[in-house]
Amino acid sequence: MSGSSRTPSKPHGARGLSGGLAAGALVLSTVLASGGTVLAASGPAGATNTTTAANAARCAGPNAAALCAQPGDLLDVTLDQLHPTQPAIGFDQIYYKLGRYSSPKDEQAGDLNKRFDDWCETNGQEEAASAQPGARISDPSSFTCTVAVGDETPDTLAQMKTVVVGPGGALYLTDGHHTLTSFLETPDGGPKTHIRLLVTGNLSALPTAAFWKTMQDNKWVWLRDEKNDPITVDQLPTRLGLASFHDDPYRSLVYLTRDIGYQAPAEAAEYLEFSWGTWLRGRLDLASYDLRDPASYLSAVRTASEAMSATPGDTEITPGLTADQAGRMAEWNDGKKPTGGEFAKLGLPISDKKPGKLAFALDYRAKVAVPPACTKTLTGTYTGPLVVASGVTCLDRTRLTGPVVVRAGASLVSRGADITGPVQAVGARTVSLCGTRLTGPLSVVNTKDRLTLSGPGCTANALNGPVQLVGNPAEAAAPALVP
């Protein structure tokens, strides 16, 4: 294959295998079915993973692959099939990934771009081996991984993200919201990007109420918002994408303390980083830091990671989970001075040959259009018409039916909404649609300040109807659309 390549390396460290997968030899077989592919992973060589006669009747139709999947199976999916099980993510973690994916720094250092490593690792194939010119993660034939499909090992499988099959064969992502959102948001990815996930449970036979109870009993869902307030399952996002989630800065903070204040253990608890984030909220006030300034942000990371490392190992950071069980590092920064180790790497500026995570995150965040503050927010289900006569009306994952009219001087901000009906804005101050599914015509004329339909940090829209854009700021002339 022409293009870049690298010498294969040894497998990364593994987290614990879920769903009863045992260490040792695995027998991998491909089961082709309508609606997808299940790669069934059985136990030690010679064992089998069969579908019982009782289940055979439901193993047909468009959701056959999901309905028949058993714990330990590898299920091939597209990103738009997945339902989140948490309401928030750390945007700065996504911004780091997107900033690095769009940067030539990796290639300039003689390596492959990190997005190929991330895809291969997530797909159970260790890391990238080579990539053709113009390779895209949405086209796995354009690059190769160090471990071929069918040659996976317990170590490589342990790096995969996890999914639970729910009623009707719906797929609920239980690990990997940040990674897969990064794949969806990067320009060479998108909602139709394929990835394999490790099935940890098949609850498709349960009614809805029993399904969610089982999810909570198994700690396969996180029902706390970005302020750590409780939510209901009805308030969870319905799809991946930055526009579908709220931003939890403490979740980003915990990600940046990785390998400085904590290391994810092999048998990591579900939603481990959220547990650490909840613990940190009572010990560090992020409002006292300027998270737009690298030095101030780095100071917050140091304070947080030192607190994590310094707490006694038997301290419960959340009920039933001690600091040691959550991966507390007994020596901050692995015993190295602030000028060395992972902490020093984290703070390297964007001008460096190998910038730190923080620099990539802040550089990308600076490119994201910031909408005006909401004066009115609509959530849940709303039946129109909706007339925005003044101020800033925000649609936050709203399911809206009816026409939307934005009058002169008013603003509309839609994130992750589903709108059925026409949207018309004439002389509006700001119109911003990101991650919005619109069934009906869109007409935006003579916007005064900003029209945002695409760009960094703006999840692609699905606009199912005619689009008229006249006399608006030039940056919105070609909206990005979901394919």
mmCIF file with all atom_site columns, C-alpha atoms in Angstrom, residues 1 112 115-117 119-120 125 127-132 135-145 188:
data_model
loop_
_atom_site.group_PDB
_atom_site.id
_atom_site.type_symbol
_atom_site.label_atom_id
_atom_site.label_alt_id
_atom_site.label_comp_id
_atom_site.label_asym_id
_atom_site.label_entity_id
_atom_site.label_seq_id
_atom_site.pdbx_PDB_ins_code
_atom_site.Cartn_x
_atom_site.Cartn_y
_atom_site.Cartn_z
_atom_site.occupancy
_atom_site.B_iso_or_equiv
_atom_site.pdbx_formal_charge
_atom_site.auth_seq_id
_atom_site.auth_comp_id
_atom_site.auth_asym_id
_atom_site.auth_atom_id
_atom_site.pdbx_PDB_model_num
ATOM 1  C CA . MET A 1 1   ? 0.000   0.000  0.000  1.00 0.00 ? 1   MET A CA 1
ATOM 2  C CA . LEU A 1 112 ? 0.497   8.719  11.193 1.00 0.00 ? 112 LEU A CA 1
ATOM 3  C CA . ARG A 1 115 ? -7.203  9.546  14.354 1.00 0.00 ? 115 ARG A CA 1
ATOM 4  C CA . PHE A 1 116 ? -6.084  6.365  12.583 1.00 0.00 ? 116 PHE A CA 1
ATOM 5  C CA . ASP A 1 117 ? -4.506  5.006  15.782 1.00 0.00 ? 117 ASP A CA 1
ATOM 6  C CA . TRP A 1 119 ? -9.923  4.139  15.146 1.00 0.00 ? 119 TRP A CA 1
ATOM 7  C CA . CYS A 1 120 ? -7.769  0.996  15.020 1.00 0.00 ? 120 CYS A CA 1
ATOM 8  C CA . GLN A 1 125 ? -6.957  -3.715 16.010 1.00 0.00 ? 125 GLN A CA 1
ATOM 9  C CA . GLU A 1 127 ? -2.968  0.874  16.189 1.00 0.00 ? 127 GLU A CA 1
ATOM 10 C CA . ALA A 1 128 ? -2.530  2.120  12.626 1.00 0.00 ? 128 ALA A CA 1
ATOM 11 C CA . ALA A 1 129 ? 0.130   0.500  10.435 1.00 0.00 ? 129 ALA A CA 1
ATOM 12 C CA . SER A 1 130 ? -0.179  2.488  7.205  1.00 0.00 ? 130 SER A CA 1
ATOM 13 C CA . ALA A 1 131 ? -2.380  5.037  5.464  1.00 0.00 ? 131 ALA A CA 1
ATOM 14 C CA . GLN A 1 132 ? -2.847  5.947  1.834  1.00 0.00 ? 132 GLN A CA 1
ATOM 15 C CA . ALA A 1 135 ? -7.100  8.224  3.809  1.00 0.00 ? 135 ALA A CA 1
ATOM 16 C CA . ARG A 1 136 ? -10.330 8.672  5.773  1.00 0.00 ? 136 ARG A CA 1
ATOM 17 C CA . ILE A 1 137 ? -11.537 6.918  8.919  1.00 0.00 ? 137 ILE A CA 1
ATOM 18 C CA . SER A 1 138 ? -14.916 6.582  7.210  1.00 0.00 ? 138 SER A CA 1
ATOM 19 C CA . ASP A 1 139 ? -13.142 4.355  4.665  1.00 0.00 ? 139 ASP A CA 1
ATOM 20 C CA . PRO A 1 140 ? -11.185 1.620  6.495  1.00 0.00 ? 140 PRO A CA 1
ATOM 21 C CA . SER A 1 141 ? -9.920  0.303  3.149  1.00 0.00 ? 141 SER A CA 1
ATOM 22 C CA . SER A 1 142 ? -7.764  3.444  2.886  1.00 0.00 ? 142 SER A CA 1
ATOM 23 C CA . PHE A 1 143 ? -5.575  2.506  5.889  1.00 0.00 ? 143 PHE A CA 1
ATOM 24 C CA . THR A 1 144 ? -4.428  -0.593 7.731  1.00 0.00 ? 144 THR A CA 1
ATOM 25 C CA . CYS A 1 145 ? -4.070  -1.571 11.379 1.00 0.00 ? 145 CYS A CA 1
ATOM 26 C CA . ASP A 1 188 ? -13.303 12.542 7.427  1.00 0.00 ? 188 ASP A CA 1
#
